[in-house]
CSV table of C-alpha atoms in Angstrom, one decimal:
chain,number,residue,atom,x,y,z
A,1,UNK,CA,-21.4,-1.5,-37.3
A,2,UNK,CA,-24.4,0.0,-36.5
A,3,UNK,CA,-24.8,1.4,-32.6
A,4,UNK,CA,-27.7,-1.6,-31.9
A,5,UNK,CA,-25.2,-4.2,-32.3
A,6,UNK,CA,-22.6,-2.0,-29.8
A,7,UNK,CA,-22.6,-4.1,-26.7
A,8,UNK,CA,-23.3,-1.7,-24.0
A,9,UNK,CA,-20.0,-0.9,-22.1
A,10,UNK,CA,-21.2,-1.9,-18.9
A,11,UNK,CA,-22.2,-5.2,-20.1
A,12,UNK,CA,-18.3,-6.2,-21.0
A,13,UNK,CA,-17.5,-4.5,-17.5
A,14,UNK,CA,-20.1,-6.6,-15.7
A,15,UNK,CA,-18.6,-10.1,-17.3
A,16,UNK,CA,-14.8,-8.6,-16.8
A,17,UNK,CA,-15.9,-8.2,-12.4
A,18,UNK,CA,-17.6,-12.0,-13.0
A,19,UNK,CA,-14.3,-13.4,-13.6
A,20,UNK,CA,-12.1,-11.0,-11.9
A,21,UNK,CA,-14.1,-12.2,-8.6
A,22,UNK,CA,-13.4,-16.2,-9.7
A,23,UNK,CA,-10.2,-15.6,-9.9
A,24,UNK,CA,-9.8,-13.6,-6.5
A,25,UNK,CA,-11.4,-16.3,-5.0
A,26,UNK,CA,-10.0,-19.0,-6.3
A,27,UNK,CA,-6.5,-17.3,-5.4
A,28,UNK,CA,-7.1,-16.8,-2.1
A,29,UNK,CA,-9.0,-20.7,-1.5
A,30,UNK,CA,-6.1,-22.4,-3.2
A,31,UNK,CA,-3.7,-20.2,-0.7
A,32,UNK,CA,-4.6,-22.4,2.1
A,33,UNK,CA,-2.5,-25.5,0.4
A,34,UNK,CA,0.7,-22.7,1.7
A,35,UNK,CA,2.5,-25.3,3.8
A,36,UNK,CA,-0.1,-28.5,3.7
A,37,UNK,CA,0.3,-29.6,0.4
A,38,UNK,CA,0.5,-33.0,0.3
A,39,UNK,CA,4.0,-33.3,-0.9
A,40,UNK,CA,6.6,-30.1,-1.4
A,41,UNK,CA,6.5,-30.1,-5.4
A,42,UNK,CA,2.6,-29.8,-4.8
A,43,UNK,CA,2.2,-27.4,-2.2
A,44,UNK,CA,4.7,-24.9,-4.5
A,45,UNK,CA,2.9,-25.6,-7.4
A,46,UNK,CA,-0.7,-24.6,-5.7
A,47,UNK,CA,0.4,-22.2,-3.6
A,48,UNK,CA,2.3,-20.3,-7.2
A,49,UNK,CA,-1.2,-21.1,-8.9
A,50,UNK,CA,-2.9,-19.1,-6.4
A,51,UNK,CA,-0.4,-16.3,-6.8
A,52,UNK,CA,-1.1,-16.3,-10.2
A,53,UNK,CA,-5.0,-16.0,-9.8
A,54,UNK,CA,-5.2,-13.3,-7.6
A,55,UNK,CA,-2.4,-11.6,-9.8
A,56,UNK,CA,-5.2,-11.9,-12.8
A,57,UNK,CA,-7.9,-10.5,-10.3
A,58,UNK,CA,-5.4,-7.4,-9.9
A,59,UNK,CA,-5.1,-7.0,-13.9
A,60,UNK,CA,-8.9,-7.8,-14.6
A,61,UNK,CA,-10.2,-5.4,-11.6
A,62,UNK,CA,-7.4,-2.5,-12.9
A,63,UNK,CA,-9.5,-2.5,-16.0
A,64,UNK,CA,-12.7,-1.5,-13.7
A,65,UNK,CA,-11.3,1.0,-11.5
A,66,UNK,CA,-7.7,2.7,-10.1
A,67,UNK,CA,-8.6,1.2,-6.4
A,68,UNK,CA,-8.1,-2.4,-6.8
A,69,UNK,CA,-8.1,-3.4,-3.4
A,70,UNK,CA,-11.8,-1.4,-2.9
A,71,UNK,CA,-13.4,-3.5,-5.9
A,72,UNK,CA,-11.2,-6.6,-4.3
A,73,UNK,CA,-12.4,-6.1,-0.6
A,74,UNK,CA,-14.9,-3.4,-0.3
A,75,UNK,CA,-17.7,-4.4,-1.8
A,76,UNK,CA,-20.9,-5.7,-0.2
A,77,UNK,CA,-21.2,-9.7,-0.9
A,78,UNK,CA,-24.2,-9.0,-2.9
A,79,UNK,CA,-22.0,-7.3,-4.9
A,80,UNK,CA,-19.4,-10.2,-5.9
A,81,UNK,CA,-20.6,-12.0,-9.2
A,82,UNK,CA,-18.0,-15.1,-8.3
A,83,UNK,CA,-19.5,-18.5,-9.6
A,84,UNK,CA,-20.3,-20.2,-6.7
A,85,UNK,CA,-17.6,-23.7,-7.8
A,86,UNK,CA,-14.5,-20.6,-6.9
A,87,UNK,CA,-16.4,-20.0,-3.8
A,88,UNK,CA,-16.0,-23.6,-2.0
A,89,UNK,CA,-13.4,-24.4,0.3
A,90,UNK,CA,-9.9,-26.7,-0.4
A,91,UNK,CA,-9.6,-28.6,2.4
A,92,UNK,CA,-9.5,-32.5,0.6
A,93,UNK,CA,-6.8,-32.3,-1.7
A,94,UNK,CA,-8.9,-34.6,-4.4
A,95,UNK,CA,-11.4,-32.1,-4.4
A,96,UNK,CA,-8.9,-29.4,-5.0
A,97,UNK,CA,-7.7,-31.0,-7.9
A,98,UNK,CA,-11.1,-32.2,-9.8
A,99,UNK,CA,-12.4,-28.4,-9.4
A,100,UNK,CA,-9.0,-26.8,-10.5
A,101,UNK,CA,-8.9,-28.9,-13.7
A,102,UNK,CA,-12.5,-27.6,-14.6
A,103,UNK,CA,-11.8,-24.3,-13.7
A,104,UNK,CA,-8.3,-23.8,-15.4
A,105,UNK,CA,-9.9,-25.8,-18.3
A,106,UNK,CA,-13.0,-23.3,-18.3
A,107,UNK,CA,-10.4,-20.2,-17.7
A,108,UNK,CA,-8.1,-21.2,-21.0
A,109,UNK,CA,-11.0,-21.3,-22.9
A,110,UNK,CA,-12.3,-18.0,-21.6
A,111,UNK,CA,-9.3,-16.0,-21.8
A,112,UNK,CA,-9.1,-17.5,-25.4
A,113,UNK,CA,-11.7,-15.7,-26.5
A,114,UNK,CA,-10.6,-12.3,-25.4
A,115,UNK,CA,-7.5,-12.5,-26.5
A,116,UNK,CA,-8.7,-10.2,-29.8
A,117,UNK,CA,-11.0,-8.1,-27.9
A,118,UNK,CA,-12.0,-5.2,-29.1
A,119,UNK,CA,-11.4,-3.6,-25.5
A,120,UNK,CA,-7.7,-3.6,-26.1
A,121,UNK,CA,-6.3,-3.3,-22.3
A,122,UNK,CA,-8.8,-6.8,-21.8
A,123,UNK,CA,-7.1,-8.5,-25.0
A,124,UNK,CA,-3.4,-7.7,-23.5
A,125,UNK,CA,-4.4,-8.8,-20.2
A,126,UNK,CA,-5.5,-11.5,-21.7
A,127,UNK,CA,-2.8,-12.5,-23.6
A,128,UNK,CA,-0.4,-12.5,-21.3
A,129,UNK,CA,-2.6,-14.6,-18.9
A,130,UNK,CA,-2.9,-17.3,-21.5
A,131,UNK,CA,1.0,-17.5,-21.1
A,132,UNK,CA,0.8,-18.4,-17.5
A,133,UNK,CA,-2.3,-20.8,-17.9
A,134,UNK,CA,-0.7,-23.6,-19.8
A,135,UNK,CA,1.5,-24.2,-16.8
A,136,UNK,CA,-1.8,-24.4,-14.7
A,137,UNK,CA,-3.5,-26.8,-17.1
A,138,UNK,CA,-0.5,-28.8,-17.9
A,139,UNK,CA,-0.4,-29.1,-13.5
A,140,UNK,CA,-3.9,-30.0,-13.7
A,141,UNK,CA,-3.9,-32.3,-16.3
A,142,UNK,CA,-0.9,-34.1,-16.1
A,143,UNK,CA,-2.0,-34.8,-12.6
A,144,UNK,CA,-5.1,-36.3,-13.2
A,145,UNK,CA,-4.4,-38.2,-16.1
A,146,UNK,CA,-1.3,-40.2,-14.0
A,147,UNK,CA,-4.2,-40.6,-11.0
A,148,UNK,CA,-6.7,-42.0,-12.9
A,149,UNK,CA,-4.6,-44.4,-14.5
A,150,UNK,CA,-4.8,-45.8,-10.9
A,151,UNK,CA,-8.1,-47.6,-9.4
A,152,UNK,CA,-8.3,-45.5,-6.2
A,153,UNK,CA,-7.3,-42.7,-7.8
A,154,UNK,CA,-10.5,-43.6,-10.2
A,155,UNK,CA,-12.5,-44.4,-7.5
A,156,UNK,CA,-11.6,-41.5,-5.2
A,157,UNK,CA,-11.9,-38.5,-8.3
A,158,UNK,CA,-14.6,-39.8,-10.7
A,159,UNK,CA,-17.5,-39.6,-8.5
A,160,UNK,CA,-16.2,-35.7,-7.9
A,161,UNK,CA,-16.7,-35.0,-11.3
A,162,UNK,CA,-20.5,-35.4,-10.7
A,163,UNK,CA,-20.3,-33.3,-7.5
A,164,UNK,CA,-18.3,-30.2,-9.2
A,165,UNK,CA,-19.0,-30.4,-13.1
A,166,UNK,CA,-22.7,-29.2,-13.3
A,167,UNK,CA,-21.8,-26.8,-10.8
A,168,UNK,CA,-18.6,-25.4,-12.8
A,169,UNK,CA,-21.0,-24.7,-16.1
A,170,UNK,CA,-22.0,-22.0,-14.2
A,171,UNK,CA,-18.2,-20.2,-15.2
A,172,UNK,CA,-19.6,-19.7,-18.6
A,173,UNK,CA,-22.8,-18.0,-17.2
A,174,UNK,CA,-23.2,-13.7,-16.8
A,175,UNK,CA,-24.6,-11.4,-14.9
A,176,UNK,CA,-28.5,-11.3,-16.2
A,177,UNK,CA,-29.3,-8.6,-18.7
A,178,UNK,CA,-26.1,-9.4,-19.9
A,179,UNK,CA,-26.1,-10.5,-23.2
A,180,UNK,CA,-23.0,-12.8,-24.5
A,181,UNK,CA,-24.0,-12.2,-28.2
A,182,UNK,CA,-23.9,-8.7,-27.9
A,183,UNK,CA,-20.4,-8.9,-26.9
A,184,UNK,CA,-19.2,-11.1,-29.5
A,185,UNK,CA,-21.0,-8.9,-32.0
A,186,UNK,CA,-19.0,-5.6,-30.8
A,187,UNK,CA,-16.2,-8.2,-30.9
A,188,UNK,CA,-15.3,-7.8,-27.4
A,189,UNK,CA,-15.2,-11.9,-27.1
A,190,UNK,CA,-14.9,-14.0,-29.8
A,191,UNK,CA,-17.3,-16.5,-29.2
A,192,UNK,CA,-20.8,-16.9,-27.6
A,193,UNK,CA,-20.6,-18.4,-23.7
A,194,UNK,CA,-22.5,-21.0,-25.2
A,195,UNK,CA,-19.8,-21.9,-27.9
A,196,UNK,CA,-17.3,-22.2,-24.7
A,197,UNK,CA,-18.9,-24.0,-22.3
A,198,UNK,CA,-19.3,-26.9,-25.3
A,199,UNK,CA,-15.7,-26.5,-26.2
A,200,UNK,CA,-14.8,-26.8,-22.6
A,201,UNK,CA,-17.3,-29.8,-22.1
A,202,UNK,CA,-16.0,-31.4,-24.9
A,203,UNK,CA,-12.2,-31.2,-23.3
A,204,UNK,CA,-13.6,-32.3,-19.9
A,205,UNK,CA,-15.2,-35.5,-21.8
A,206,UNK,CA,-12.0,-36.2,-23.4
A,207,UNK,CA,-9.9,-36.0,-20.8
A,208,UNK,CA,-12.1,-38.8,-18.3
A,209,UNK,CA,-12.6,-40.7,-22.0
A,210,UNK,CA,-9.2,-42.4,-21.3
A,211,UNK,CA,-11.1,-44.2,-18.5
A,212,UNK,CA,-14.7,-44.8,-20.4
A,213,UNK,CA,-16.2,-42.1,-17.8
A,214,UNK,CA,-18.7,-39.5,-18.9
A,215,UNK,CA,-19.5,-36.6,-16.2
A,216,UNK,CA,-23.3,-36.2,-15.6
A,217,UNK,CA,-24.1,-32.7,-16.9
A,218,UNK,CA,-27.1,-31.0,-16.2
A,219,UNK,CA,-29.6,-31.8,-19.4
A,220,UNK,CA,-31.7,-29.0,-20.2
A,221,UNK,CA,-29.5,-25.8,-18.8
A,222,UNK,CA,-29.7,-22.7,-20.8
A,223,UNK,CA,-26.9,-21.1,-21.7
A,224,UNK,CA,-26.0,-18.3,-20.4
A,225,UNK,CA,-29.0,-18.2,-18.3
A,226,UNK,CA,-28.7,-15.9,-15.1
A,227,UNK,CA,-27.0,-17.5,-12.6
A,228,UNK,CA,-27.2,-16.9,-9.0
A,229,UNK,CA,-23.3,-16.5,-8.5
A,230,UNK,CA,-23.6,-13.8,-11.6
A,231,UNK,CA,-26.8,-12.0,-9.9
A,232,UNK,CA,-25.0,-11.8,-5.9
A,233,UNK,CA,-26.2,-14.4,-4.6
A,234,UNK,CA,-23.5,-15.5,-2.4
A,235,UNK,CA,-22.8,-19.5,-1.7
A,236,UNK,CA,-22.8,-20.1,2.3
A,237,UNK,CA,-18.6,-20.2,2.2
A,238,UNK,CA,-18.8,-17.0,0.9
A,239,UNK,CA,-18.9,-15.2,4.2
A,240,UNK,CA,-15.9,-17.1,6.0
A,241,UNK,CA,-13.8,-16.7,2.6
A,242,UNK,CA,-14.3,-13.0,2.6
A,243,UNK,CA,-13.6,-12.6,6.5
A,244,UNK,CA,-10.5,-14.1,6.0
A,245,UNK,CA,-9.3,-11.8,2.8
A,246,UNK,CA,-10.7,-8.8,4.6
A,247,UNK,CA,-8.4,-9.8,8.3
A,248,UNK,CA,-6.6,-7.3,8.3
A,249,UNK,CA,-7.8,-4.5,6.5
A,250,UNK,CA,-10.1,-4.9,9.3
A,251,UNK,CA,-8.2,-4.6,11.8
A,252,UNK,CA,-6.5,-1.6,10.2
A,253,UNK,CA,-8.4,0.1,7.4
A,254,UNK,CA,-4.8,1.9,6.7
A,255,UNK,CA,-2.5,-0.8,6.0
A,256,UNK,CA,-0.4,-0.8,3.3
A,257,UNK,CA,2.0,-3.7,2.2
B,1,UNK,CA,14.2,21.8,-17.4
B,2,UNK,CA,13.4,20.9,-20.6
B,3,UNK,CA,11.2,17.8,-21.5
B,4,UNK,CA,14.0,15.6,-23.1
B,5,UNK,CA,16.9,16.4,-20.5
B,6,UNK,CA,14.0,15.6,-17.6
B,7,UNK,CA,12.9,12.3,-19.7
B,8,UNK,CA,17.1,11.1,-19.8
B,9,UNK,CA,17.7,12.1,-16.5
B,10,UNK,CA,14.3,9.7,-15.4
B,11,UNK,CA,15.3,6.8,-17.8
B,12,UNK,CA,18.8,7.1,-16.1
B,13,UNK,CA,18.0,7.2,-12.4
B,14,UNK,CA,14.8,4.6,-13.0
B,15,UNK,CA,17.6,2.3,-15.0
B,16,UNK,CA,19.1,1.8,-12.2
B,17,UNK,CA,16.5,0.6,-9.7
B,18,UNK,CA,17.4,-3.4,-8.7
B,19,UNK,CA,15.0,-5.8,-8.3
B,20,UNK,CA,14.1,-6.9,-4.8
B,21,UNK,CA,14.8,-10.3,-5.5
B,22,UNK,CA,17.7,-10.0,-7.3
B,23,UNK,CA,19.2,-6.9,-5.6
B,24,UNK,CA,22.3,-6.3,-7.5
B,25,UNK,CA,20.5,-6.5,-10.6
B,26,UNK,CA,18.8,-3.8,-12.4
B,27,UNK,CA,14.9,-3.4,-13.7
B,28,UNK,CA,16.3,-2.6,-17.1
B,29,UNK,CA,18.8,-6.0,-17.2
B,30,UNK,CA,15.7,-7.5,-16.0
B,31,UNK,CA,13.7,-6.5,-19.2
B,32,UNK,CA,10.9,-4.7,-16.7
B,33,UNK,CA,11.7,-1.1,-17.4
B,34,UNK,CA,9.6,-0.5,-20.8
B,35,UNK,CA,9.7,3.2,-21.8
B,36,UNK,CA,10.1,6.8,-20.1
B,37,UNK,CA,8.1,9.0,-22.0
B,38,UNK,CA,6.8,13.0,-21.3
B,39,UNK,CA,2.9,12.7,-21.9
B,40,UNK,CA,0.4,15.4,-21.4
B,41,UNK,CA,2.7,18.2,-23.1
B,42,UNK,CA,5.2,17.8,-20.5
B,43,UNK,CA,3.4,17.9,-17.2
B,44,UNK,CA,3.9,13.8,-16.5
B,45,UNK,CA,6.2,11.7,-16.9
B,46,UNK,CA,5.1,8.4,-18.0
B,47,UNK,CA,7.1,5.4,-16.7
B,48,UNK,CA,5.9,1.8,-18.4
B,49,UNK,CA,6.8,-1.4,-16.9
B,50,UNK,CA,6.5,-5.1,-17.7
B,51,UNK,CA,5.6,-7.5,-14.8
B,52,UNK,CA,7.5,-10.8,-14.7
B,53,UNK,CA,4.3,-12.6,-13.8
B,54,UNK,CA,0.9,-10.7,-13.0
B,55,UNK,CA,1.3,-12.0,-9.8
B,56,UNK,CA,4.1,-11.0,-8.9
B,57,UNK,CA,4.9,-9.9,-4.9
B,58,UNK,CA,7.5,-7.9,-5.5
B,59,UNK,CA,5.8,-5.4,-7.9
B,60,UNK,CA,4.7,-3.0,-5.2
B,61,UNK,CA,7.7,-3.2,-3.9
B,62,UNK,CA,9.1,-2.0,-7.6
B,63,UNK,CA,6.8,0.5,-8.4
B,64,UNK,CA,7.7,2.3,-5.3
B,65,UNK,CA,10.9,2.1,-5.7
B,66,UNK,CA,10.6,3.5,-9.4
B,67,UNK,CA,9.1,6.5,-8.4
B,68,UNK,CA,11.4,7.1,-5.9
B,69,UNK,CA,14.1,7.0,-8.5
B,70,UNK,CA,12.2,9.4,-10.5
B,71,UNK,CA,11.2,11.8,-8.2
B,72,UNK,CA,15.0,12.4,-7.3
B,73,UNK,CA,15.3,13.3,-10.9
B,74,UNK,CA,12.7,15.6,-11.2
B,75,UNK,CA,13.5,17.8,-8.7
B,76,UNK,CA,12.9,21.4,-9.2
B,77,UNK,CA,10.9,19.7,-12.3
B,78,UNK,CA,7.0,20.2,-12.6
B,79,UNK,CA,6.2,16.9,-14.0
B,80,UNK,CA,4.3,14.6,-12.1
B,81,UNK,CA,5.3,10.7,-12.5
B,82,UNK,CA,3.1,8.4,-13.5
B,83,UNK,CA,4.6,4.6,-12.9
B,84,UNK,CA,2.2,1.9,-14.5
B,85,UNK,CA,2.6,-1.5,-15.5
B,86,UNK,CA,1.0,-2.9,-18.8
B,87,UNK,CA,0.6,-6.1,-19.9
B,88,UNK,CA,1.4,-5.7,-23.5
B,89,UNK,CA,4.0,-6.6,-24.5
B,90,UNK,CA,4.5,-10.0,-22.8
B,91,UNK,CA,7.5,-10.1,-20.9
B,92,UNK,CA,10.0,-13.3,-21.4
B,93,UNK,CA,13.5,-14.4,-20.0
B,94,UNK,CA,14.1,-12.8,-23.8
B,95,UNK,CA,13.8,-9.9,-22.1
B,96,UNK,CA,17.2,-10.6,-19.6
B,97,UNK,CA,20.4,-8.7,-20.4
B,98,UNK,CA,23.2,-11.5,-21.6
B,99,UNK,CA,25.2,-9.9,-18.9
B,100,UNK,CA,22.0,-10.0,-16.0
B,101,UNK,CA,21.9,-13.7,-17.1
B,102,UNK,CA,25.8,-14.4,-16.4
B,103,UNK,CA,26.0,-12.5,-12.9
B,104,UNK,CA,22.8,-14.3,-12.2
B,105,UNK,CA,24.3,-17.8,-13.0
B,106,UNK,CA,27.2,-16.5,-11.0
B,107,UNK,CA,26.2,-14.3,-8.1
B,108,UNK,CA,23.0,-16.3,-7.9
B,109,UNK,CA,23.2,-19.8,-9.0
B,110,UNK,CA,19.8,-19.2,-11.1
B,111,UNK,CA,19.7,-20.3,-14.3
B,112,UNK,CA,17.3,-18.7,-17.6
B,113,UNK,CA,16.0,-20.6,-20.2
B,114,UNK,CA,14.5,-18.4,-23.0
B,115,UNK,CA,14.3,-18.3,-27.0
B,116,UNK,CA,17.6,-16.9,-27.0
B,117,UNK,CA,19.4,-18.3,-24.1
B,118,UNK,CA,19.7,-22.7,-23.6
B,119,UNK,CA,19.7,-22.9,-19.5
B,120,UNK,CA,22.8,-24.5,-18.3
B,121,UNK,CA,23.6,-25.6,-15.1
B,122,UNK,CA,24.8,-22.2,-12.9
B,123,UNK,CA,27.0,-24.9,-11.4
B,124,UNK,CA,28.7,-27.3,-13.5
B,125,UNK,CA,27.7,-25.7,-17.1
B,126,UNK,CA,26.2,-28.8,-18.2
B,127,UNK,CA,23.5,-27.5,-20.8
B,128,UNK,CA,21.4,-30.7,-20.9
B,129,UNK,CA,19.1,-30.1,-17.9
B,130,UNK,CA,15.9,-32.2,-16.7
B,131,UNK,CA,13.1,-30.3,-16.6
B,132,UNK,CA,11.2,-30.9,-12.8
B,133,UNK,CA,8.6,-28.6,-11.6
B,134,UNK,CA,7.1,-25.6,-13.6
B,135,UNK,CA,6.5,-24.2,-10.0
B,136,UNK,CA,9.6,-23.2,-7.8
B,137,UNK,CA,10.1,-21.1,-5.1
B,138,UNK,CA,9.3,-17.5,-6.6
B,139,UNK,CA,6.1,-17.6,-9.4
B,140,UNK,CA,8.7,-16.5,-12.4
B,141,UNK,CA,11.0,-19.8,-11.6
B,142,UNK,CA,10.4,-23.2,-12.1
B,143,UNK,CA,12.5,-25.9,-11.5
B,144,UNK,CA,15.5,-28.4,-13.0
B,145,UNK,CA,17.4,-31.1,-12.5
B,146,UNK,CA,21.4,-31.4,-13.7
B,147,UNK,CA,22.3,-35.0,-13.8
B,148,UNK,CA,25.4,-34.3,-13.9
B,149,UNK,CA,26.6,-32.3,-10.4
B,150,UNK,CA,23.1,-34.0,-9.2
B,151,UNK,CA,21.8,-30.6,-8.3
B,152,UNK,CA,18.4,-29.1,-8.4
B,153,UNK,CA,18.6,-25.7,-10.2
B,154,UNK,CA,16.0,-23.0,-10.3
B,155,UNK,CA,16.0,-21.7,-13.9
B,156,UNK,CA,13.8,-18.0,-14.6
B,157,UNK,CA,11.2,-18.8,-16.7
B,158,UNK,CA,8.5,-21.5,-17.0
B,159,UNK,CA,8.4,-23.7,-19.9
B,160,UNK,CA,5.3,-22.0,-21.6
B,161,UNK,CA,6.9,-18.6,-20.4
B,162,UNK,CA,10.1,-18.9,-22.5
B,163,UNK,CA,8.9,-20.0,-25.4
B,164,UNK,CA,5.5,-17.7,-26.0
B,165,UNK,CA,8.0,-14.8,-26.8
């Protein structure tokens, strides 16, 4: 391989932080279901979900750096690359459920295609997050499907696919000068953004199919365009999400667990 | 002391750290501890661990407690310890000692459901058991049903978990 078709280190590290910080914050927004799910089995299952995410935010910012909790919390909000769909608050349970389909539907497909990566630690951690996301999808999806066999549950989630599915493309988006074929040419992905974001549509379509609804996506996005999530431009619940992760080290910049 | 005696003395005293949640039952039942190994000509000594879960509370908790095990077998050693935990290989309820799984049936009521190992009921032994919630009340447990003593029974290991081996 010649070294022009090398992606440039820092490009696979920039798009590793991008969905290390989607998964931190989706972890810690879907930790607010602890204790007000709206029945036991559900609050347990969101509540070990968000366990989960954060616990992929550990492995994916361990990759970047030996102080996890300084790349988790210390950073300047300009700084995060979250998308801004993990950044929004789950407070209407409805809501929670629409944007974790898409984004456990969107994460699958991600993680798929590092599970060969030429960065080896990335394809391990990979791997083995794969093996905890079917349980997440089968959650998601098992969940919807039931509801929308329902006409409130149709009326009530459909119209939130319009609200959150434009927005969730954005998953597939990196930071700008980052170049997805790059890293599928030094075979640290396996496939071009691009090719997952119409893999992912395609399972999103299928899925609402079963009820003759198709999602409005945006016409005429590019993909893999900059995005302003990618670039640090911070949605406006980014501040209140990332007062409440940084509490206590606040309080006391020494605390240990 | 020489490299090999400190590595047997580490994999002994780290062997016999328990888990927090289980706390009469070792790391090394449990299928965490990986490997002790000397790296760097002798001057660390490299302890590998698997998580349960990535997200898992309790590995903190573990880790310290590793090298706390280790360091009281390296005294008057050089070696410095190096405890990490990798992702590769996967870790499964595969992994669980056939004796860890008995005392945990017993001691514990919990139930494991692996390649290896059908789950039966820690209660009644009835080995056809409903499948309920993937999520229970610690990430690496999900949860059944036995139709039989009508009990709810947590079982190590989600569905996918188990199976992915």
């Amino acid at each position: 391989m010649s070294d022009v078709n090398r992606p440039d280190p820092s490009d696979a590290r920039q798009v590793v932080l991008a969905l290390a910080d989607d998964e931190l914050c989706v972890g810690q927004n879907l930790a607010w279901w602890i204790a007000v799910g709206p029945f036991l089995e559900e609050d347990l299952a969101l509540t070990s979900i968000s366990q989960d995410e954060l616990g992929h935010a550990r492995a994916l910012y361990g990759l970047l750096g030996d102080d996890i909790d300084a790349l988790a919390y210390g950073r300047q909000p300009h700084e995060y690359r979250s998308a801004h769909l993990t950044e929004l608050p789950c407070r209407d349970w409805g809501e929670t459920l629409v944007r974790h389909f898409l984004y456990d539907t969107a994460e699958s497909i991600r993680w798929q295609a590092f599970a060969d990566s030429s960065w080896e630690a990335l394809g391990a951690v990979a791997r083995r997050a794969l093996a905890e996301e079917r349980s997440h999808l089968r959650h998601a999806s098992g969940l919807l499907s039931r509801l929308l066999r329902t006409e409130s549950g149709c009326s009530q989630l459909l119209p939130l696919f319009d609200q959150f599915a434009p927005m969730a493309c954005e998953l597939f988006d990196v930071p700008s000068g980052c170049s997805s074929d790059d890293l599928v040419a030094g075979g640290v992905m396996s496939s071009p953004l691009g090719d997952q974001r119409a893999e992912w549509q395609a399972t999103v379509d299928e899925a609402l199919a079963q009820v003759g609804y198709q999602p409005k996506w945006p016409d005429h996005k590019e993909l893999g365009s900059p995005a302003s999530g990618r670039d640090g431009q911070r949605s406006p619940h980014f501040a209140t999400l990332h007062a409440e992760m940084v509490e206590v080290l606040t309080i006391d910049p020494s605390a240990v667990w | 002391m020489e490299a090999a005696v400190l590595e047997a003395a580490v994999f002994d005293a780290v062997s016999s750290v328990c888990d927090p949640e289980y706390p009469d039952v070792t790391i090394a039942e449990l299928g965490i501890l990986e490997s002790v190994s000397m790296a760097d000509n002798g001057s660390v000594v490299r302890i590998e661990l698997v998580p349960t879960m990535l997200g898992c509370p309790a590995l903190d908790v573990i880790r310290r407690d590793v090298a706390a095990a280790a360091q009281s077998a390296c005294v008057g050693a050089k070696a410095r310890i190096e405890v990490v935990f990798v992702a590769d290989p996967v870790w499964t309820p595969d992994r669980i000692a056939p004796s860890a799984v008995a005392f945990m049936a017993r001691e514990y009521s919990v139930a494991v459901r692996s390649a290896l190992t059908d789950a039966t009921c820690p209660i009644c032994g009835n080995a056809a058991l409903e499948h309920r919630s993937d999520f229970g009340p610690t990430p690496c447990r999900s949860v059944e049903w036995c139709p039989n003593c009508r009990n709810p029974i947590e079982v190590v290991g989600r569905v996918d978990i188990a199976v992915s081996a």
